Coordinates of C-alpha atoms and ligand atoms in Angstrom, one line a residue:
X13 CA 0.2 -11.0 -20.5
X14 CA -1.3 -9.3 -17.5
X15 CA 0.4 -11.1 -14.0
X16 CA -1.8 -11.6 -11.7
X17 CA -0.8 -12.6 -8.1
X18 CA -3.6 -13.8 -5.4
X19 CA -3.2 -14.0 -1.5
X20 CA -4.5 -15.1 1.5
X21 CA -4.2 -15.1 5.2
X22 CA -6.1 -17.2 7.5
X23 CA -9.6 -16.1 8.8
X24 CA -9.5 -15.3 12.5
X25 CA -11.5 -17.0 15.0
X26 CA -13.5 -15.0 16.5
X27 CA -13.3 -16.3 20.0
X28 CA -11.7 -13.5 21.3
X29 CA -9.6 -10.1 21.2
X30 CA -7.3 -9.8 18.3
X31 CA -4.2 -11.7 18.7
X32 CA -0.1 -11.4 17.8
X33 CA -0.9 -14.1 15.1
X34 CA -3.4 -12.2 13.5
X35 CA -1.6 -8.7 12.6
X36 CA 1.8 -11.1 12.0
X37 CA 0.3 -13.0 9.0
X38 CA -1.7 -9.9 7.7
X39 CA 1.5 -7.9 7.7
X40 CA 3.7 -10.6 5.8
X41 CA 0.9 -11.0 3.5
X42 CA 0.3 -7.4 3.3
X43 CA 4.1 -6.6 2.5
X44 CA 3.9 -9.3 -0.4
X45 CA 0.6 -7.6 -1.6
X46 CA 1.6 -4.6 -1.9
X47 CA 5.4 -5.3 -3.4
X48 CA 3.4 -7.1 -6.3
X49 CA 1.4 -4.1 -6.9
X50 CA 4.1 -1.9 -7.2
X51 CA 6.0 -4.9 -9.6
X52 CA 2.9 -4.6 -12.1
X53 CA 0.7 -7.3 -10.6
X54 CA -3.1 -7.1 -10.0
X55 CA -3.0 -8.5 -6.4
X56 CA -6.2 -10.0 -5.3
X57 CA -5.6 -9.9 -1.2
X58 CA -7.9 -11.7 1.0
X59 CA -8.1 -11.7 4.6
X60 CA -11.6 -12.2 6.9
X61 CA -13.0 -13.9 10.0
X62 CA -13.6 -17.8 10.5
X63 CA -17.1 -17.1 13.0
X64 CA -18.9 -20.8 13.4
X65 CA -17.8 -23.7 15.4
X66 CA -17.8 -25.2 18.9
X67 CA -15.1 -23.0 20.0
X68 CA -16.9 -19.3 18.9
X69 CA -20.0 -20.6 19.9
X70 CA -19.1 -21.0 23.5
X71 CA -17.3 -17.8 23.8
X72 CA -20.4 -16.3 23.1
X73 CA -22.2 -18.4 25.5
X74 CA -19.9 -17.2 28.3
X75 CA -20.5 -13.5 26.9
X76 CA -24.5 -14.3 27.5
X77 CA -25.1 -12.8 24.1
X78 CA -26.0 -14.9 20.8
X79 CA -23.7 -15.8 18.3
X80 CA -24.5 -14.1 15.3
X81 CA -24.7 -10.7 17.8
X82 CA -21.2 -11.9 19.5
X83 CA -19.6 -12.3 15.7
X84 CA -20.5 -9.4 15.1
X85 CA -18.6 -7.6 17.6
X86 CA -15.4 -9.3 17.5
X87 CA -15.7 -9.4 14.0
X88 CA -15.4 -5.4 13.5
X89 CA -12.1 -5.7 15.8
X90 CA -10.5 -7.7 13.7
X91 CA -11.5 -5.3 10.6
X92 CA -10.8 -2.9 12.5
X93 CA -6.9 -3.8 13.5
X94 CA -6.3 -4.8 9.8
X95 CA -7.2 -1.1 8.8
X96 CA -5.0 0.3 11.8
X97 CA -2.4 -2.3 11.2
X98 CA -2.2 -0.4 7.5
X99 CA -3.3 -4.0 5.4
X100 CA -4.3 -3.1 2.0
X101 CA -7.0 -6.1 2.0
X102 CA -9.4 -6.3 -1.2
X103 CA -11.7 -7.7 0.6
X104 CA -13.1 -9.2 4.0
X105 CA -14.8 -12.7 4.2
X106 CA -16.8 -13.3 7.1
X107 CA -18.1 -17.2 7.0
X108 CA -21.1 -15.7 8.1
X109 CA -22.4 -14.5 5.2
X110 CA -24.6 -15.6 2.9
X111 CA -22.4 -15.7 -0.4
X112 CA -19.8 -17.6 1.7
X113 CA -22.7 -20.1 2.7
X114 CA -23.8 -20.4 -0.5
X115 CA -20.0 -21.1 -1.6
X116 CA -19.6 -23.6 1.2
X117 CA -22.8 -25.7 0.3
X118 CA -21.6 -25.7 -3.7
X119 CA -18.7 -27.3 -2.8
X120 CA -20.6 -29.7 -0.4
X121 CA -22.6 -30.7 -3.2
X122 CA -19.7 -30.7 -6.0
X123 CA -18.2 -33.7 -3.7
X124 CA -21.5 -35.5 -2.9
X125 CA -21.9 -35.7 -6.7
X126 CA -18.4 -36.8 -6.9
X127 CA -18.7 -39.7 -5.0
X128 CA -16.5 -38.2 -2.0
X129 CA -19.2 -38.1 0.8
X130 CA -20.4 -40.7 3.0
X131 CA -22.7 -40.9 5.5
X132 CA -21.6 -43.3 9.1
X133 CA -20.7 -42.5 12.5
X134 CA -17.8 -41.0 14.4
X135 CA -16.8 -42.2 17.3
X136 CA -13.6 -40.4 18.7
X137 CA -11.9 -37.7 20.1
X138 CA -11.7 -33.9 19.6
X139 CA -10.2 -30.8 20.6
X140 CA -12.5 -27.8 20.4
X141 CA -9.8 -25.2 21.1
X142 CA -8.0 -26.7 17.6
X143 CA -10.8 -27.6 16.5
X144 CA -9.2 -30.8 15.4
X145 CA -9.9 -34.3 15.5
X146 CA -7.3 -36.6 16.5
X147 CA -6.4 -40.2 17.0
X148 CA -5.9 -41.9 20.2
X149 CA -2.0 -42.5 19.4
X150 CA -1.8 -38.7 19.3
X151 CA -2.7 -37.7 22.8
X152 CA -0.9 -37.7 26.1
X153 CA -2.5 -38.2 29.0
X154 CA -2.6 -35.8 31.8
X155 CA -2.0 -36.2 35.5
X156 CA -5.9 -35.8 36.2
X157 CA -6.8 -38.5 33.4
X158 CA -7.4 -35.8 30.4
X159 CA -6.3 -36.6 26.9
X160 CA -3.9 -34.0 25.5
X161 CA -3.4 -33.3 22.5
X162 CA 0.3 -32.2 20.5
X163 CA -0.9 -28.5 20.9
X164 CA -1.8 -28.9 24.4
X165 CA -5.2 -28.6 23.5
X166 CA -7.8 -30.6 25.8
X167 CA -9.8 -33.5 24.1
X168 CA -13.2 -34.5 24.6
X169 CA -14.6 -37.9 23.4
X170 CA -17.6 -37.6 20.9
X171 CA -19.5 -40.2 19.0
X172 CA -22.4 -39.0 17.1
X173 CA -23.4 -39.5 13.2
X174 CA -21.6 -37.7 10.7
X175 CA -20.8 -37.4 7.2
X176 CA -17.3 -38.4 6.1
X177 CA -14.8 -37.3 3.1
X178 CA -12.8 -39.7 1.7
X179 CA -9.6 -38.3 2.6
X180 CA -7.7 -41.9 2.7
X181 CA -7.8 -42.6 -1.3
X182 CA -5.9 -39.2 -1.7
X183 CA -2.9 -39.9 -0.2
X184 CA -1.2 -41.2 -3.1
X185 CA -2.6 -37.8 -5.4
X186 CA -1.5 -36.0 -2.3
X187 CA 2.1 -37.3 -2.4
X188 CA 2.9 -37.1 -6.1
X189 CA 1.2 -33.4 -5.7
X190 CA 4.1 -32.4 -3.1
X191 CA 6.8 -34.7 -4.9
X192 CA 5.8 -32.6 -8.6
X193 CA 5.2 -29.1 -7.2
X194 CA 8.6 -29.0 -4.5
X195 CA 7.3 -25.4 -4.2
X196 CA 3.7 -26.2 -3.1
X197 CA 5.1 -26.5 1.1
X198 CA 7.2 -24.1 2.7
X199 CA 9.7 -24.0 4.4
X200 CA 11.3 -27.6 3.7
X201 CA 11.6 -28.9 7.0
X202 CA 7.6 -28.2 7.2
X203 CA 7.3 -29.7 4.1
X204 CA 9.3 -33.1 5.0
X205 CA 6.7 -32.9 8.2
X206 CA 3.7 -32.8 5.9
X207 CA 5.2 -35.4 3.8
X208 CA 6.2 -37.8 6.7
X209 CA 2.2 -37.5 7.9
X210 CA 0.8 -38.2 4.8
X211 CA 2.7 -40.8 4.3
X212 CA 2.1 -42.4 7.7
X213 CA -1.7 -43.4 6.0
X214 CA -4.7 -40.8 6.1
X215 CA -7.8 -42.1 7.6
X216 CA -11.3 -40.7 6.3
X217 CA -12.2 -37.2 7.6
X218 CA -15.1 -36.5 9.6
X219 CA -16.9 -33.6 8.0
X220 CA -20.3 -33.0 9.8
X221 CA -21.4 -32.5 13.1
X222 CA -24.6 -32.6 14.8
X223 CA -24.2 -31.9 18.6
X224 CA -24.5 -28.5 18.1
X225 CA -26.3 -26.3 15.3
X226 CA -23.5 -23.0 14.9
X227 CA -22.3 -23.3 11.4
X228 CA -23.4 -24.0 7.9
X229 CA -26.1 -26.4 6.9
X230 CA -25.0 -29.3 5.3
X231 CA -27.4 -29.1 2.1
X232 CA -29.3 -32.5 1.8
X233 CA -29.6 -33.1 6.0
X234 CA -30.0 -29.9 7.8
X235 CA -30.1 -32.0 11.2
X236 CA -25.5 -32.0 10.3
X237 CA -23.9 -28.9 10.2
X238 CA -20.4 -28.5 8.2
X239 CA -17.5 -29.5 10.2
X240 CA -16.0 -25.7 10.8
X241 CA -12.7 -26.6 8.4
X242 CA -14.3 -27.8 5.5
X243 CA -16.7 -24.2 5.8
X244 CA -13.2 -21.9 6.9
X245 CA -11.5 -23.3 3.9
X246 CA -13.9 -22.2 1.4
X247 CA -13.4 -19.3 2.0
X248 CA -10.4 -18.5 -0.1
X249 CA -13.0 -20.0 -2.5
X250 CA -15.9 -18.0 -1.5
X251 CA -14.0 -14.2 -2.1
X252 CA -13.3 -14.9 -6.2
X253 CA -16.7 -16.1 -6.7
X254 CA -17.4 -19.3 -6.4
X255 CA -19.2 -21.4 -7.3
X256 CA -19.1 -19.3 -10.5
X257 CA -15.7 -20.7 -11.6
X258 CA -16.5 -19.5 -14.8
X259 CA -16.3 -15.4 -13.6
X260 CA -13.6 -13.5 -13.9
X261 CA -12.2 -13.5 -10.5
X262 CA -12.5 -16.7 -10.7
X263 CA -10.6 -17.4 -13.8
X264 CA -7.9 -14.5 -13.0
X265 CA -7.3 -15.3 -9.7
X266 CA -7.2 -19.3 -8.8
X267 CA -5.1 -21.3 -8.4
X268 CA -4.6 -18.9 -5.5
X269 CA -0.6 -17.7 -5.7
X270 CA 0.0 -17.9 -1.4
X271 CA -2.0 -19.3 1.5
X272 CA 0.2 -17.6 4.2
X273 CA -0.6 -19.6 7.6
X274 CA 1.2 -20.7 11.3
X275 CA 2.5 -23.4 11.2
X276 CA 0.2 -24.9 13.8
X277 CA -2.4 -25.1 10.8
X278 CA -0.5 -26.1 8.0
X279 CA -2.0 -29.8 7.8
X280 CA -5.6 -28.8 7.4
X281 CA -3.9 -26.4 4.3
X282 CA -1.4 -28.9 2.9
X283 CA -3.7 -32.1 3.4
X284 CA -7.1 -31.7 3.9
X285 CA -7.6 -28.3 1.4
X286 CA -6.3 -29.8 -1.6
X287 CA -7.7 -32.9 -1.1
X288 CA -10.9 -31.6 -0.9
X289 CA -10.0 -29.2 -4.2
X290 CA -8.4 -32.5 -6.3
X291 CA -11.9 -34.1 -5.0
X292 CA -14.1 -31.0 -6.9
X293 CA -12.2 -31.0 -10.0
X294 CA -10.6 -27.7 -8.8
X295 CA -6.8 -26.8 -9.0
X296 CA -5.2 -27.3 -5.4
X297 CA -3.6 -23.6 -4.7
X298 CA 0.1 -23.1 -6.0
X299 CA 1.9 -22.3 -2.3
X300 CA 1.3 -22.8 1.3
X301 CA 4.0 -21.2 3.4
X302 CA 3.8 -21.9 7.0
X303 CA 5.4 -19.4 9.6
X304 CA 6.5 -20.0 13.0
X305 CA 5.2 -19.0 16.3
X306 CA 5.9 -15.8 18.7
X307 CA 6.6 -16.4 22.1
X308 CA 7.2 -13.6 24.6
X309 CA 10.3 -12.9 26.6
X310 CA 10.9 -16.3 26.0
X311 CA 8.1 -18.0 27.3
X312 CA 4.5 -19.4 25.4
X313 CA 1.8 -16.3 25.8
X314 CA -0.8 -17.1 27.9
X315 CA -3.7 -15.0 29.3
X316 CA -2.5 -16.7 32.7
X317 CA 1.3 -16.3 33.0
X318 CA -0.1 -12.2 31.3
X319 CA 2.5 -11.8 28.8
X320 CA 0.4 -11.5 26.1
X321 CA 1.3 -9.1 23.5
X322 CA -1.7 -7.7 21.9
X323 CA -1.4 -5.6 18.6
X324 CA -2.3 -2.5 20.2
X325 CA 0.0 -2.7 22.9
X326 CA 2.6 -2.8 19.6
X327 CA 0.8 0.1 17.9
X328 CA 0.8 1.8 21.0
X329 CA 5.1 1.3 21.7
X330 CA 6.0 1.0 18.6
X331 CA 3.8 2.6 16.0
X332 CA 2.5 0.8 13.2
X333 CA 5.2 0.8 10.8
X334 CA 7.9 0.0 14.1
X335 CA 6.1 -2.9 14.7
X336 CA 5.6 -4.0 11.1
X337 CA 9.3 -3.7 10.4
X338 CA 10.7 -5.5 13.1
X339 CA 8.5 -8.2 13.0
X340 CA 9.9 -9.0 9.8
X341 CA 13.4 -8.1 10.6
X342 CA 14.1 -10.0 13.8
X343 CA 13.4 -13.1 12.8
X344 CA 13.8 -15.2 9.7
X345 CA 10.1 -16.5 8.3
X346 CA 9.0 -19.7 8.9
X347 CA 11.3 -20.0 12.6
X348 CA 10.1 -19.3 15.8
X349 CA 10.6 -16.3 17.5
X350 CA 10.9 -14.3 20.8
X351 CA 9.4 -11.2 21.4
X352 CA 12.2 -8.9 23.4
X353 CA 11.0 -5.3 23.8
X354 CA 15.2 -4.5 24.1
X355 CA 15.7 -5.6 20.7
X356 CA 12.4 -4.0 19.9
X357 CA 13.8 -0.7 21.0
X358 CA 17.4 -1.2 20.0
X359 CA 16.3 -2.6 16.4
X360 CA 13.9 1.0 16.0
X361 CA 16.6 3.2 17.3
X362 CA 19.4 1.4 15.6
X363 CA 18.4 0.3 12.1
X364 CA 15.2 3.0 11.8
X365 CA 16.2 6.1 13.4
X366 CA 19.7 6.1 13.2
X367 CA 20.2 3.9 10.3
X368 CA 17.7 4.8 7.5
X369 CA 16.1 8.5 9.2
X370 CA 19.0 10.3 9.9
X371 CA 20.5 9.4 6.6
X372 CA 17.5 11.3 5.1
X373 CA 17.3 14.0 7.4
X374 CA 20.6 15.3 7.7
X375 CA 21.1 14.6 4.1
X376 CA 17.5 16.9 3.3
X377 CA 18.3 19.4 6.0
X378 CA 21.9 20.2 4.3
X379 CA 19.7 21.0 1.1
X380 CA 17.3 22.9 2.7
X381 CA 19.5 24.9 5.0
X382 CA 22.7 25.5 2.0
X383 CA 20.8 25.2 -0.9
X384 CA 17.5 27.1 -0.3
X385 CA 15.6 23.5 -0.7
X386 CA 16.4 23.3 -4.2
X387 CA 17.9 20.2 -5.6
X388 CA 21.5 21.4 -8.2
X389 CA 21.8 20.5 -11.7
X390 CA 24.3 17.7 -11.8
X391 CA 27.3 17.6 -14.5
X392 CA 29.0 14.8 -13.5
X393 CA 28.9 12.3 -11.4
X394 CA 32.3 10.0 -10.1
X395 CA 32.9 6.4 -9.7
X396 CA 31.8 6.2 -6.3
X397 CA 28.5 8.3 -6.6
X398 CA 27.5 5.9 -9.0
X399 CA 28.4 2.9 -7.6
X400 CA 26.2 3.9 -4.6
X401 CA 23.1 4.8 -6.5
X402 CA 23.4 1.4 -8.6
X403 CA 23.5 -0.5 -5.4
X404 CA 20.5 0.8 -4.8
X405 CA 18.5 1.0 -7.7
X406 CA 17.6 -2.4 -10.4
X407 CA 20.3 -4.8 -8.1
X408 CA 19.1 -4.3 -4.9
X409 CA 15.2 -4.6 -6.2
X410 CA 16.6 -7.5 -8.0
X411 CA 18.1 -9.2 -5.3
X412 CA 14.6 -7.8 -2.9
X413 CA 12.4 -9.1 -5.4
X414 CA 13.9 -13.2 -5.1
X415 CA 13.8 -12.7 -1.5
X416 CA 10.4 -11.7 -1.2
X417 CA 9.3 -14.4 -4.1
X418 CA 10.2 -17.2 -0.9
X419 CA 9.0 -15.0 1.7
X420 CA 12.2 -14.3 3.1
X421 CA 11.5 -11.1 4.3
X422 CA 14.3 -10.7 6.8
X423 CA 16.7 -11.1 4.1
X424 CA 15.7 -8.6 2.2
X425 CA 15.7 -5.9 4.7
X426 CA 19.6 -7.0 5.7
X427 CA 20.3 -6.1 2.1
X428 CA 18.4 -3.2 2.3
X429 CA 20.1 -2.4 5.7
X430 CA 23.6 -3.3 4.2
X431 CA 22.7 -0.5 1.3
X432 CA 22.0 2.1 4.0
X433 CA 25.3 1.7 5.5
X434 CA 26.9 2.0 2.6
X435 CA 24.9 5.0 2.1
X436 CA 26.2 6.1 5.6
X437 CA 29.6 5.4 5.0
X438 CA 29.6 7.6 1.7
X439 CA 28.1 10.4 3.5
X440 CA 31.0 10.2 6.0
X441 CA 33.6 10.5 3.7
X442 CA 32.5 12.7 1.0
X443 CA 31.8 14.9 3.8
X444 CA 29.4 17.4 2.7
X445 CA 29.9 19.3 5.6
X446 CA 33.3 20.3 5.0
X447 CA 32.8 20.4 1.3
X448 CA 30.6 23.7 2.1
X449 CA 33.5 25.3 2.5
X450 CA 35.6 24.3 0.0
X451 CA 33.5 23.2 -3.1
X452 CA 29.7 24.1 -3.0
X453 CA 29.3 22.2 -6.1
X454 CA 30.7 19.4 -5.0
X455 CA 28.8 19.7 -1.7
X456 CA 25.3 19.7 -4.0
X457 CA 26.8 16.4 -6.1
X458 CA 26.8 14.5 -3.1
X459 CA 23.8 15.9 -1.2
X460 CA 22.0 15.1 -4.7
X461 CA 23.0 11.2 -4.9
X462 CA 22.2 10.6 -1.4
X463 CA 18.4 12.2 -1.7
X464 CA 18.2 9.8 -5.2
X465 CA 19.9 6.7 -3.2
X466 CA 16.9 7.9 -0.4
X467 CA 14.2 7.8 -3.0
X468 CA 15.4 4.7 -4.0
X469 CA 15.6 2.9 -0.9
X470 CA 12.0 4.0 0.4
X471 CA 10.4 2.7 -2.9
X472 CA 11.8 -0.7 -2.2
X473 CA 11.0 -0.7 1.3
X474 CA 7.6 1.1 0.8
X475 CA 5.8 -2.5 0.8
X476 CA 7.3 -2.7 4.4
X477 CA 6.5 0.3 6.3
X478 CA 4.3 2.4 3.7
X479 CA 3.1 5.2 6.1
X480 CA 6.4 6.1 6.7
X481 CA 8.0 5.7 3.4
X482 CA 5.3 8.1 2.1
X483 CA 6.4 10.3 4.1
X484 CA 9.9 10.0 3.1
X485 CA 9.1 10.3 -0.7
X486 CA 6.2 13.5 0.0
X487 CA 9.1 15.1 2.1
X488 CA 12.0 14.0 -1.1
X489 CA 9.1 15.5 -3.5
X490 CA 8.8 12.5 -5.4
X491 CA 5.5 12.7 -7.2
X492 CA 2.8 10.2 -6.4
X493 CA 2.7 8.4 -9.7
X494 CA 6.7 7.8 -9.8
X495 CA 6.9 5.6 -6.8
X496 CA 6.3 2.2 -8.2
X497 CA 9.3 0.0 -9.5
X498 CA 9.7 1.0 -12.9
X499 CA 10.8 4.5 -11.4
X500 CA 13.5 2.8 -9.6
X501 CA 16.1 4.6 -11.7
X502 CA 14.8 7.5 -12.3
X503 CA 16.3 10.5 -10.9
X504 CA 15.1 13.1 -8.6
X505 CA 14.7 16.4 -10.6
X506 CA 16.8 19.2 -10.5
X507 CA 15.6 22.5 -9.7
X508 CA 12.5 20.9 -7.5
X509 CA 12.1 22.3 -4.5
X510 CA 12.0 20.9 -0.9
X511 CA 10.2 21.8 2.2
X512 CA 12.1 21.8 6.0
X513 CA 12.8 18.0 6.5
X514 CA 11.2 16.4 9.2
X515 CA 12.1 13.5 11.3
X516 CA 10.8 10.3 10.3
X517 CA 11.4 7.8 13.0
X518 CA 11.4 9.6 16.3
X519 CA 13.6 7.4 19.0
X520 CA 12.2 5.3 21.5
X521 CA 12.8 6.1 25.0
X522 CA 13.8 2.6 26.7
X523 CA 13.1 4.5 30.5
X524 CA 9.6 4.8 29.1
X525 CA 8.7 1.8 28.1
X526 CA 10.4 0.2 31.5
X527 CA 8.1 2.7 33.0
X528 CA 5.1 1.7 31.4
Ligands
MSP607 N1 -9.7 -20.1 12.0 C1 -8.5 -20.9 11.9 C2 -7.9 -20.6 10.5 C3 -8.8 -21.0 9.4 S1 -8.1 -20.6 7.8 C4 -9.1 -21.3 6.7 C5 -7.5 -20.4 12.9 N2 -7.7 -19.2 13.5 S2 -6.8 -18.6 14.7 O1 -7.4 -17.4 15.0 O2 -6.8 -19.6 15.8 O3 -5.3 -18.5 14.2 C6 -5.0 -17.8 13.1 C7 -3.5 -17.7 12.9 O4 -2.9 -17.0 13.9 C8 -2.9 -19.0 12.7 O5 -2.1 -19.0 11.5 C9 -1.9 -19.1 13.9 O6 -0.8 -19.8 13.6 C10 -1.6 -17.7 14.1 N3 -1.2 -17.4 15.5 C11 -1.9 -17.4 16.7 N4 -1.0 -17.1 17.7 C12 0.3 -16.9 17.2 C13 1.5 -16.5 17.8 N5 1.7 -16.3 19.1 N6 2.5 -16.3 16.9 C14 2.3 -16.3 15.5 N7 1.2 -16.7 15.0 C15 0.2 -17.3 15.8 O7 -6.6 -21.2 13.2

């Protein structure tokens, strides 16, 4: 049976530049993607940009330009950081267009039919920078009278008529949904939250909004336009074709495998998205994992204290695949996390270009420079060359594999980091330096099992960093079509020959970056 594995990030507002969050969730999700494509899967991944609402509408107001023109714009940077970032997206929604309208206003109408829709009056108060309603016993006032909300998002009080979804007669469905599927929240403690909330009594959810005109028409009353959840969440709908749920996107690809979100958003996924679903007659998605929040040198970013760390700043210090592997090394998914450029630097020069580069390099220059680049024939092979090359072959994908199943991606590269030492200490006591001397054969043994324990490791780790792993496995001569995991145990070939080695993960200069 074919295995088919679909995933999602969040769509971006488009209020602004490109933020942390943004390249932070496509690169998790783009890690997963890519380690199920090279497991045999057919990966649907789905990322895009969430464009109507209160909040994008007056960012383009302060721009002076209109909003479709404004969406436009910041649209194309977010495309455009996914594509430098390296995400291997299938496709890119934008709730501006029209399929995803159309998708939006099926849905709308699957749930008036149902019975789920109600038209009345909201009288209450709202946050446009969450773009969240909430209830009085929520908020904290300010010193200068405001009403605050958890997020420290400012509320405004609204009262206008608008068409509810009857989001209180799901809380039982909801419940026994989390208590059946233990799986469907993650991590626990977020799922206990979502639990606790749901269980605290939901109240009906106010769906439409009419103060303003920037979003999707609601179908039957184009004087309401879709509140901008109800339209963002569609959208995992919207990119597998519905409302054709009888295509075969459709059919191959939902319930969808992963909604990857911050944890800031998990209740619209875990509550509201598969109420609304249960509420269409459509399967609720199998996983929502919520991840935690980057601060920076220890304090929240903020465009006023200027600590921001934008993704091209990253690129820029770090490179892409730099950035991409210590954002899932340094701290464990789901948690919180401080963004230090020390351990930034030290985690790059430590674990990439002393750890795993110089491992390859010095282990491909000794070929190249004693061996005219040509990989020996291999008799035998002792106890100890093959212990290393099965730690590194079917166990530690094995072990990768579980990890990455729970997105516990910090894990995996420990192990994989725990393999590279062991790859180093091997190295260090065969010593093929001074076997050059004394037993050439020998020397080619061990210089042999290291490149194969190389190839190895950057096939596994490919889904991390793949720029640079490609490299590693072009420079190891590893032909293009043997670098998914069935050809974890295959070795490298004898007699193939390499080209002069070069190095993979240059250092980073700490003076510079204090400089810059
Ligand atoms: N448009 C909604 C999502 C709709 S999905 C149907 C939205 N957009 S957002 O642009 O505000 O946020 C997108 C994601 O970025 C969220 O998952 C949020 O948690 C994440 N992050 C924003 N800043 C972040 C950090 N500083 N650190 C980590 N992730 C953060 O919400």
């Amino acid at each position: 049976m074919k295995k088919n594995f679909y995933i999602t990030t969040p769509i971006y507002y488009v209020n602004g530049e490109p933020h942390i969050g943004a390249t932070y969730t496509d690169v998790a999700c783009d890690v997963m993607a890519r380690f199920k494509r090279l497991d045999g899967y057919d990966v649907k991944f789905v990322t895009g940009t969430d464009e109507h609402g209160l909040k994008v509408k007056q960012a383009a107001e302060k721009k002076g330009i209109d909003a479709q023109s404004f969406t436009d714009i910041v649209s194309k940077n977010f495309m455009n950081l996914s594509e430098k970032m390296n995400i291997s997206n299938d496709d890119f929604i934008r709730t501006t267009q029209t399929r995803h309208k159309k998708a939006a206003q099926a849905l709308w109408n699957k749930l008036l039919e149902n019975g789920e829709i109600y038209l009345d009056s909201y009288s209450g108060w709202y946050a446009v920078r969450d773009e969240a309603y909430y209830s009085e016993d929520e908020l904290e006032k300010s010193e200068d009278g405001k009403m605050i909300a958890p997020s420290g998002a400012e509320c405004e009080w609204v009262e206008e008529e608008s068409y509810f979804f009857k989001l209180s007669k799901w809380q039982d469905k909801l419940l026994e949904l989390y208590e059946s599927h233990p799986e469907f929240i993650a991590p626990n403690s977020r799922r206990n939250e979502v639990i606790s909330f749901v269980k605290g009594g939901l109240n009906d959810l106010s769906i439409s909004r009419t103060t303003f005109d920037w979003g999707v028409a609601v179908p039957e009353n184009d004087k309401h336009i879709m509140y901008v959840w109800i339209d963002a969440l569609t959208n995992y709908l919207t990119a597998i074709g519905y409302p054709d749920t009888k295509c075969d996107e459709f059919k191959k690809y939902w319930p969808a495998d992963l909604h990857m979100v911050g944890k800031d958003i998990l209740r619209f996924h875990a509550v509201y998205w598969p109420a609304f679903l249960m509420a269409a007659d459509i399967e609720p998605p199998k996983r929502i994992f919520a991840h935690g929040w980057w601060t920076s040198e220890g304090q929240k970013m903020s465009k006023s204290l200027g600590n921001v760390i934008s993704p091209d700043v990253l690129i820029d210090k770090y490179g892409v695949d730099g950035s991409r592997y210590f954002m899932l090394r340094e701290v464990p998914f789901g948690n919180d996390g401080d963004f230090s450029h020390q351990q930034a630097i030290s985690r790059i020069n430590g674990e990439l270009s002393n750890g795993l580069g110089n491992l390859a390099q010095r282990t491909l220059s000794m070929i190249f420079k004693n061996l005219d680049g040509i990989y020996p024939e291999i008799d035998e092979l002792t106890v100890e060359d093959k212990k290393l090359l099965n730690s590194a072959g079917e166990d530690l994908l094995n072990f990768v594999r579980k990890e990455i199943e729970q997105q516990r991606f910090h894990k995996a590269l420990e192990q994989i980091w725990k393999i590279i030492g062991e790859a180093n200490a091997y190295i260090d006591e065969q010593a093929p330096w001074n076997l050059k001397k004394t037993d050439t054969v020998r020397m080619g043994v061990v210089l042999y099992v290291i490149s194969d324990t190389v190839r190895r490791l950057a096939i596994i780790l490919s889904p991390f960093m793949p720029d640079s792993m490609n490299k590693m496995l072009n420079q190891l001569k590893v032909p293009e079509n043997e670098r998914s995991f069935e050809f974890i145990e295959n070795m490298i070939k004898s007699g193939v020959k390499i080209e002069k080695p070069i190095g993979i993960f240059p250092r980073i200069e700490p003076d510079k970056e204090k400089a810059a």
